[in-house]
GROMACS .gro file of C-alpha atoms in nm:
model
  329
    1MET     CA    1   8.218   1.663   9.083
    2ALA     CA    2   7.887   1.745   9.246
    3LYS     CA    3   7.899   2.092   9.097
    4ALA     CA    4   7.948   1.954   8.746
    5MET     CA    5   7.660   1.715   8.795
    6LYS     CA    6   7.434   1.999   8.900
    7LYS     CA    7   7.525   2.196   8.587
    8PHE     CA    8   7.454   1.892   8.371
    9ILE     CA    9   7.114   1.835   8.528
   10SER     CA   10   7.029   2.203   8.493
   11ALA     CA   11   7.121   2.192   8.123
   12ILE     CA   12   6.903   1.887   8.065
   13VAL     CA   13   6.611   2.048   8.247
   14THR     CA   14   6.656   2.365   8.041
   15ILE     CA   15   6.661   2.166   7.718
   16VAL     CA   16   6.349   1.974   7.818
   17ILE     CA   17   6.169   2.297   7.909
   18LEU     CA   18   6.269   2.458   7.581
   19LEU     CA   19   6.161   2.145   7.392
   20VAL     CA   20   5.823   2.144   7.566
   21ILE     CA   21   5.775   2.513   7.487
   22PHE     CA   22   5.877   2.448   7.125
   23LEU     CA   23   5.633   2.162   7.091
   24PHE     CA   24   5.362   2.365   7.262
   25LEU     CA   25   5.399   2.631   6.998
   26GLY     CA   26   5.297   2.371   6.734
   27PRO     CA   27   5.590   2.345   6.489
   28LEU     CA   28   5.470   2.008   6.361
   29TYR     CA   29   5.162   1.916   6.165
   30ILE     CA   30   5.029   1.597   6.006
   31VAL     CA   31   4.901   1.550   5.652
   32ASN     CA   32   4.659   1.257   5.650
   33GLU     CA   33   4.584   1.020   5.364
   34GLY     CA   34   4.346   1.184   5.118
   35GLU     CA   35   4.458   1.535   5.211
   36GLN     CA   36   4.690   1.799   5.070
   37VAL     CA   37   4.802   2.126   5.231
   38VAL     CA   38   4.920   2.475   5.144
   39VAL     CA   39   5.156   2.648   5.389
   40THR     CA   40   5.141   3.027   5.386
   41ARG     CA   41   5.349   3.286   5.566
   42PHE     CA   42   5.209   3.637   5.593
   43GLY     CA   43   4.968   3.557   5.305
   44SER     CA   44   5.234   3.418   5.071
   45ILE     CA   45   5.264   3.051   4.981
   46VAL     CA   46   5.587   2.904   5.113
   47ASN     CA   47   5.522   2.534   5.063
   48THR     CA   48   5.271   2.266   4.952
   49HIS     CA   49   5.248   1.901   5.049
   50THR     CA   50   5.038   1.642   4.862
   51GLU     CA   51   5.175   1.329   5.035
   52ALA     CA   52   5.076   1.203   5.378
   53GLY     CA   53   5.331   1.248   5.657
   54LEU     CA   54   5.464   1.462   5.943
   55TYR     CA   55   5.590   1.807   5.846
   56LEU     CA   56   5.755   2.105   6.018
   57LYS     CA   57   5.643   2.468   6.008
   58ALA     CA   58   5.746   2.794   6.165
   59PRO     CA   59   5.535   2.851   6.476
   60PHE     CA   60   5.297   3.150   6.480
   61VAL     CA   61   5.391   3.276   6.135
   62ASP     CA   62   5.304   2.976   5.916
   63GLN     CA   63   4.940   2.889   5.843
   64VAL     CA   64   4.839   2.544   5.711
   65THR     CA   65   4.531   2.521   5.487
   66THR     CA   66   4.405   2.169   5.419
   67TYR     CA   67   4.220   2.060   5.105
   68PRO     CA   68   4.079   1.717   5.013
   69LYS     CA   69   4.282   1.513   4.767
   70LEU     CA   70   3.990   1.282   4.692
   71VAL     CA   71   3.736   1.312   4.410
   72LEU     CA   72   3.475   1.577   4.489
   73SER     CA   73   3.123   1.609   4.352
   74LEU     CA   74   2.915   1.906   4.252
   75ASP     CA   75   2.539   1.893   4.193
   76GLY     CA   76   2.428   2.174   3.968
   77ASP     CA   77   2.102   2.365   3.981
   78PRO     CA   78   1.831   2.274   3.728
   79GLN     CA   79   1.842   2.513   3.431
   80ARG     CA   80   1.600   2.579   3.151
   81ILE     CA   81   1.791   2.543   2.825
   82PRO     CA   82   1.675   2.558   2.461
   83THR     CA   83   1.784   2.282   2.222
   84LYS     CA   84   1.888   2.330   1.861
   85GLU     CA   85   1.519   2.304   1.760
   86ASN     CA   86   1.441   2.577   2.016
   87GLN     CA   87   1.260   2.333   2.243
   88TYR     CA   88   1.313   2.414   2.609
   89ILE     CA   89   1.416   2.139   2.852
   90ILE     CA   90   1.513   2.135   3.219
   91VAL     CA   91   1.864   1.994   3.270
   92ASP     CA   92   2.008   1.898   3.608
   93THR     CA   93   2.376   1.796   3.604
   94THR     CA   94   2.622   1.639   3.843
   95SER     CA   95   2.999   1.656   3.804
   96ARG     CA   96   3.315   1.513   3.962
   97TRP     CA   97   3.636   1.708   4.004
   98VAL     CA   98   3.970   1.708   4.186
   99ILE     CA   99   4.221   1.966   4.306
  100GLU     CA  100   4.538   1.901   4.104
  101ASN     CA  101   4.741   2.205   4.208
  102PRO     CA  102   4.670   2.319   4.566
  103ALA     CA  103   4.884   2.633   4.527
  104LEU     CA  104   4.684   2.761   4.229
  105PHE     CA  105   4.362   2.658   4.401
  106TYR     CA  106   4.458   2.860   4.711
  107GLN     CA  107   4.553   3.164   4.505
  108ASN     CA  108   4.218   3.168   4.324
  109PHE     CA  109   3.968   3.047   4.583
  110THR     CA  110   4.123   2.997   4.926
  111THR     CA  111   3.810   2.811   5.042
  112LEU     CA  112   3.610   2.524   4.898
  113ASN     CA  113   3.286   2.725   4.905
  114ASN     CA  114   3.434   2.986   4.673
  115ALA     CA  115   3.548   2.707   4.440
  116TYR     CA  116   3.203   2.548   4.436
  117ASN     CA  117   3.041   2.878   4.335
  118LYS     CA  118   3.287   2.939   4.050
  119LEU     CA  119   3.283   2.579   3.934
  120SER     CA  120   2.902   2.576   3.930
  121ASP     CA  121   2.904   2.873   3.690
  122ILE     CA  122   3.158   2.701   3.464
  123VAL     CA  123   2.966   2.373   3.454
  124ASP     CA  124   2.635   2.548   3.385
  125SER     CA  125   2.792   2.752   3.104
  126SER     CA  126   2.949   2.447   2.941
  127THR     CA  127   2.624   2.252   2.969
  128ARG     CA  128   2.422   2.532   2.811
  129THR     CA  129   2.674   2.578   2.527
  130VAL     CA  130   2.669   2.209   2.428
  131ILE     CA  131   2.295   2.156   2.461
  132THR     CA  132   2.198   2.460   2.254
  133GLN     CA  133   2.408   2.322   1.967
  134ASN     CA  134   2.238   1.981   1.955
  135ARG     CA  135   1.898   1.831   1.885
  136LEU     CA  136   1.670   1.700   2.157
  137SER     CA  137   1.712   1.341   2.040
  138GLU     CA  138   2.089   1.365   2.093
  139ILE     CA  139   2.036   1.479   2.451
  140VAL     CA  140   1.779   1.226   2.566
  141ARG     CA  141   1.911   0.921   2.377
  142SER     CA  142   2.245   0.741   2.385
  143SER     CA  143   2.199   0.502   2.094
  144ASN     CA  144   1.992   0.413   1.789
  145ILE     CA  145   1.826   0.118   1.959
  146ILE     CA  146   1.480   0.254   1.863
  147ASN     CA  147   1.577   0.262   1.496
  148ASP     CA  148   1.738  -0.080   1.524
  149ALA     CA  149   1.420  -0.222   1.677
  150LYS     CA  150   1.218  -0.067   1.394
  151ASN     CA  151   1.449  -0.221   1.133
  152GLU     CA  152   1.419  -0.561   1.302
  153ALA     CA  153   1.040  -0.528   1.295
  154ASP     CA  154   1.051  -0.429   0.929
  155SER     CA  155   1.259  -0.735   0.846
  156ALA     CA  156   1.059  -0.970   1.067
  157THR     CA  157   0.961  -1.300   0.909
  158ASP     CA  158   0.626  -1.300   1.088
  159GLU     CA  159   0.374  -1.149   0.846
  160ASP     CA  160   0.145  -1.013   1.119
  161THR     CA  161   0.433  -0.841   1.298
  162ARG     CA  162   0.559  -0.691   0.974
  163GLU     CA  163   0.213  -0.565   0.876
  164ILE     CA  164   0.156  -0.399   1.213
  165ALA     CA  165   0.505  -0.244   1.206
  166GLU     CA  166   0.435  -0.101   0.864
  167LEU     CA  167   0.102   0.042   0.980
  168VAL     CA  168   0.252   0.193   1.295
  169ASN     CA  169   0.562   0.341   1.133
  170VAL     CA  170   0.407   0.459   0.809
  171ASN     CA  171   0.418   0.824   0.924
  172THR     CA  172   0.692   0.795   1.185
  173VAL     CA  173   1.042   0.920   1.118
  174ASN     CA  174   1.300   0.843   1.387
  175GLU     CA  175   1.601   1.072   1.393
  176VAL     CA  176   1.939   0.907   1.375
  177VAL     CA  177   2.155   0.969   1.682
  178THR     CA  178   2.508   1.059   1.575
  179LYS     CA  179   2.645   1.163   1.916
  180GLY     CA  180   2.418   1.066   2.200
  181ARG     CA  181   2.420   1.167   2.564
  182ARG     CA  182   2.759   1.013   2.642
  183GLU     CA  183   2.932   1.213   2.369
  184LEU     CA  184   2.758   1.532   2.479
  185SER     CA  185   2.875   1.468   2.836
  186ARG     CA  186   3.229   1.434   2.708
  187GLN     CA  187   3.197   1.761   2.517
  188MET     CA  188   3.064   1.938   2.828
  189THR     CA  189   3.361   1.808   3.030
  190GLU     CA  190   3.606   1.912   2.762
  191ALA     CA  191   3.459   2.262   2.737
  192ALA     CA  192   3.469   2.308   3.114
  193ASN     CA  193   3.826   2.180   3.145
  194ARG     CA  194   3.943   2.449   2.902
  195LEU     CA  195   3.843   2.707   3.164
  196VAL     CA  196   3.972   2.553   3.488
  197PRO     CA  197   4.346   2.472   3.452
  198GLU     CA  198   4.439   2.817   3.582
  199TYR     CA  199   4.246   2.737   3.898
  200GLY     CA  200   4.439   2.416   3.973
  201ILE     CA  201   4.128   2.206   3.910
  202LYS     CA  202   4.051   1.916   3.680
  203ILE     CA  203   3.693   1.815   3.600
  204ILE     CA  204   3.659   1.438   3.561
  205ASP     CA  205   3.313   1.434   3.406
  206ILE     CA  206   2.984   1.619   3.374
  207LEU     CA  207   2.672   1.405   3.355
  208PRO     CA  208   2.309   1.509   3.300
  209ARG     CA  209   2.153   1.368   3.613
  210GLN     CA  210   1.803   1.449   3.499
  211VAL     CA  211   1.654   1.581   3.176
  212LYS     CA  212   1.293   1.696   3.188
  213TYR     CA  213   1.068   1.864   2.940
  214SER     CA  214   0.956   2.216   3.016
  215ASP     CA  215   0.584   2.266   3.085
  216GLU     CA  216   0.498   2.377   2.733
  217LEU     CA  217   0.702   2.097   2.577
  218THR     CA  218   0.553   1.841   2.816
  219ASP     CA  219   0.203   1.908   2.680
  220SER     CA  220   0.331   1.870   2.324
  221VAL     CA  221   0.509   1.545   2.406
  222TYR     CA  222   0.205   1.402   2.582
  223SER     CA  223  -0.012   1.489   2.282
  224LYS     CA  224   0.237   1.321   2.051
  225MET     CA  225   0.253   1.012   2.274
  226ILE     CA  226  -0.129   0.990   2.281
  227LYS     CA  227  -0.140   1.023   1.904
  228GLU     CA  228   0.122   0.751   1.859
  229ARG     CA  229  -0.053   0.517   2.105
  230ASN     CA  230  -0.383   0.575   1.923
  231GLN     CA  231  -0.207   0.505   1.594
  232ILE     CA  232  -0.069   0.178   1.730
  233ALA     CA  233  -0.409   0.081   1.870
  234GLN     CA  234  -0.574   0.159   1.538
  235ALA     CA  235  -0.307  -0.046   1.360
  236TYR     CA  236  -0.388  -0.347   1.576
  237ARG     CA  237  -0.761  -0.295   1.529
  238SER     CA  238  -0.722  -0.264   1.153
  239ASN     CA  239  -0.504  -0.571   1.140
  240GLY     CA  240  -0.757  -0.761   1.352
  241GLU     CA  241  -1.050  -0.654   1.132
  242GLY     CA  242  -0.855  -0.758   0.825
  243LYS     CA  243  -0.779  -1.098   0.973
  244LYS     CA  244  -1.143  -1.134   1.077
  245ALA     CA  245  -1.265  -1.061   0.723
  246GLU     CA  246  -1.002  -1.297   0.584
  247TRP     CA  247  -1.109  -1.585   0.809
  248LEU     CA  248  -1.478  -1.518   0.752
  249GLY     CA  249  -1.410  -1.531   0.377
  250LYS     CA  250  -1.226  -1.859   0.417
  251LEU     CA  251  -1.512  -1.990   0.630
  252GLU     CA  252  -1.771  -1.891   0.367
  253ASN     CA  253  -1.564  -2.048   0.089
  254LYS     CA  254  -1.524  -2.364   0.294
  255LYS     CA  255  -1.898  -2.372   0.364
  256GLN     CA  256  -1.979  -2.326  -0.005
  257THR     CA  257  -1.733  -2.598  -0.096
  258ILE     CA  258  -1.884  -2.839   0.155
  259SER     CA  259  -2.239  -2.753   0.040
  260SER     CA  260  -2.143  -2.799  -0.324
  261GLU     CA  261  -1.981  -3.133  -0.252
  262ALA     CA  262  -2.282  -3.244  -0.047
  263TYR     CA  263  -2.529  -3.134  -0.318
  264LYS     CA  264  -2.323  -3.308  -0.583
  265LYS     CA  265  -2.311  -3.625  -0.379
  266SER     CA  266  -2.685  -3.611  -0.301
  267GLU     CA  267  -2.769  -3.564  -0.669
  268GLU     CA  268  -2.548  -3.858  -0.756
  269ILE     CA  269  -2.723  -4.071  -0.493
  270LYS     CA  270  -3.069  -3.961  -0.615
  271GLY     CA  271  -2.968  -4.027  -0.975
  272ASN     CA  272  -2.846  -4.372  -0.885
  273ALA     CA  273  -3.163  -4.433  -0.682
  274ASP     CA  274  -3.385  -4.318  -0.970
  275ALA     CA  275  -3.194  -4.537  -1.210
  276GLU     CA  276  -3.225  -4.833  -0.972
  277ALA     CA  277  -3.595  -4.763  -0.927
  278ALA     CA  278  -3.644  -4.740  -1.303
  279ARG     CA  279  -3.461  -5.069  -1.343
  280ILE     CA  280  -3.678  -5.233  -1.077
  281TYR     CA  281  -3.992  -5.092  -1.238
  282ALA     CA  282  -3.876  -5.215  -1.576
  283ASP     CA  283  -3.804  -5.561  -1.436
  284SER     CA  284  -4.143  -5.567  -1.266
  285TYR     CA  285  -4.320  -5.452  -1.583
  286ASN     CA  286  -4.149  -5.721  -1.784
  287LYS     CA  287  -4.261  -5.987  -1.536
  288ASP     CA  288  -4.630  -5.871  -1.516
  289PRO     CA  289  -4.722  -5.573  -1.734
  290GLU     CA  290  -5.087  -5.583  -1.631
  291PHE     CA  291  -5.007  -5.562  -1.259
  292TYR     CA  292  -4.759  -5.286  -1.324
  293THR     CA  293  -5.026  -5.085  -1.506
  294PHE     CA  294  -5.272  -5.147  -1.222
  295TRP     CA  295  -5.020  -5.037  -0.954
  296LYS     CA  296  -4.921  -4.718  -1.136
  297SER     CA  297  -5.293  -4.633  -1.182
  298MET     CA  298  -5.356  -4.675  -0.808
  299GLU     CA  299  -5.062  -4.448  -0.729
  300SER     CA  300  -5.197  -4.187  -0.969
  301TYR     CA  301  -5.550  -4.208  -0.822
  302LYS     CA  302  -5.411  -4.133  -0.471
  303LYS     CA  303  -5.250  -3.816  -0.597
  304THR     CA  304  -5.519  -3.684  -0.833
  305MET     CA  305  -5.848  -3.783  -0.674
  306LYS     CA  306  -5.776  -3.601  -0.349
  307ALA     CA  307  -5.731  -3.277  -0.538
  308ASN     CA  308  -6.068  -3.304  -0.726
  309SER     CA  309  -6.397  -3.269  -0.540
  310ALA     CA  310  -6.612  -3.391  -0.832
  311THR     CA  311  -6.572  -3.611  -1.141
  312TYR     CA  312  -6.800  -3.531  -1.435
  313SER     CA  313  -6.707  -3.824  -1.659
  314THR     CA  314  -6.578  -4.177  -1.599
  315GLY     CA  315  -6.566  -4.281  -1.956
  316MET     CA  316  -6.199  -4.217  -1.996
  317ASP     CA  317  -5.949  -4.501  -2.004
  318TYR     CA  318  -5.793  -4.338  -1.700
  319PHE     CA  319  -6.079  -4.462  -1.480
  320ASP     CA  320  -6.088  -4.818  -1.609
  321TYR     CA  321  -5.944  -4.964  -1.285
  322LEU     CA  322  -6.166  -4.743  -1.066
  323TYR     CA  323  -6.521  -4.774  -1.210
  324SER     CA  324  -6.516  -5.086  -1.427
  325PRO     CA  325  -6.653  -5.393  -1.242
  326ASP     CA  326  -6.402  -5.610  -1.427
  327GLY     CA  327  -6.114  -5.391  -1.334
  328LYS     CA  328  -6.050  -5.299  -1.695
  329ARG     CA  329  -6.261  -5.316  -2.013
   0.00000   0.00000   0.00000
């Protein structure tokens, strides 16, 4: 009985030792969330795992290469690209991509660095192809909001706003955007995806992170912006001068109207006063004609005698009240 027990214990110890050695050799490996692996044996792919869990491999001979399962990003290098109008711009893109088939990815790249280099060339090529086929306005704009704003200004009910809009936009032609930046980004992504399925990759999107004018185009754009700003400023000045002249004209007309009304009223008052005076004189004359004649003569003497330094004859009837001792002969 003791002998059998010793054999049993020895067997258990042997199994434990063999199990420890087996585990020490690393037959198990873990695939974490967000990871996927390729198992190779002597350079050939023997298995792939895209789900998290604990997996078994052959010790020493199997190699496990881990790749991310998450969305990866790639920032491209700025490139100088001509547009359809042969205007050069600097385009800097960013893209998102995922590894869909780890086996194909391993066969083509093995490492992520190799994939980044190849993918950068593909993205740059797709970006250049799309941009060279489109106008600058399609690349830098995503909508026709500029044209819509112009149309709203043209249809504005405010007369001043409409006049200024007409002055500003008289020589301005805004191109209509038929695609826009979003559509061009989709076309870039589509063009790149036609080249990457054999690599086990899928590109989610390619976005222009930054679009800049080249040096020679920048000067041209600045000159155009200065010209447009000057045109707008001149439009406001012209509109202001026009309004000034209009209000000064209204002011002058108003002043003339007021002066005419005042003159008319003053003439009416003077006419009424003269008529009243004539009536009073007539009433006075009718009451005492002799006194009336005397008074009018005195008034006349005050006006005429001051202007004459000498009188050569007093025999005229005019001087009856002045030189006659009786007042009148």
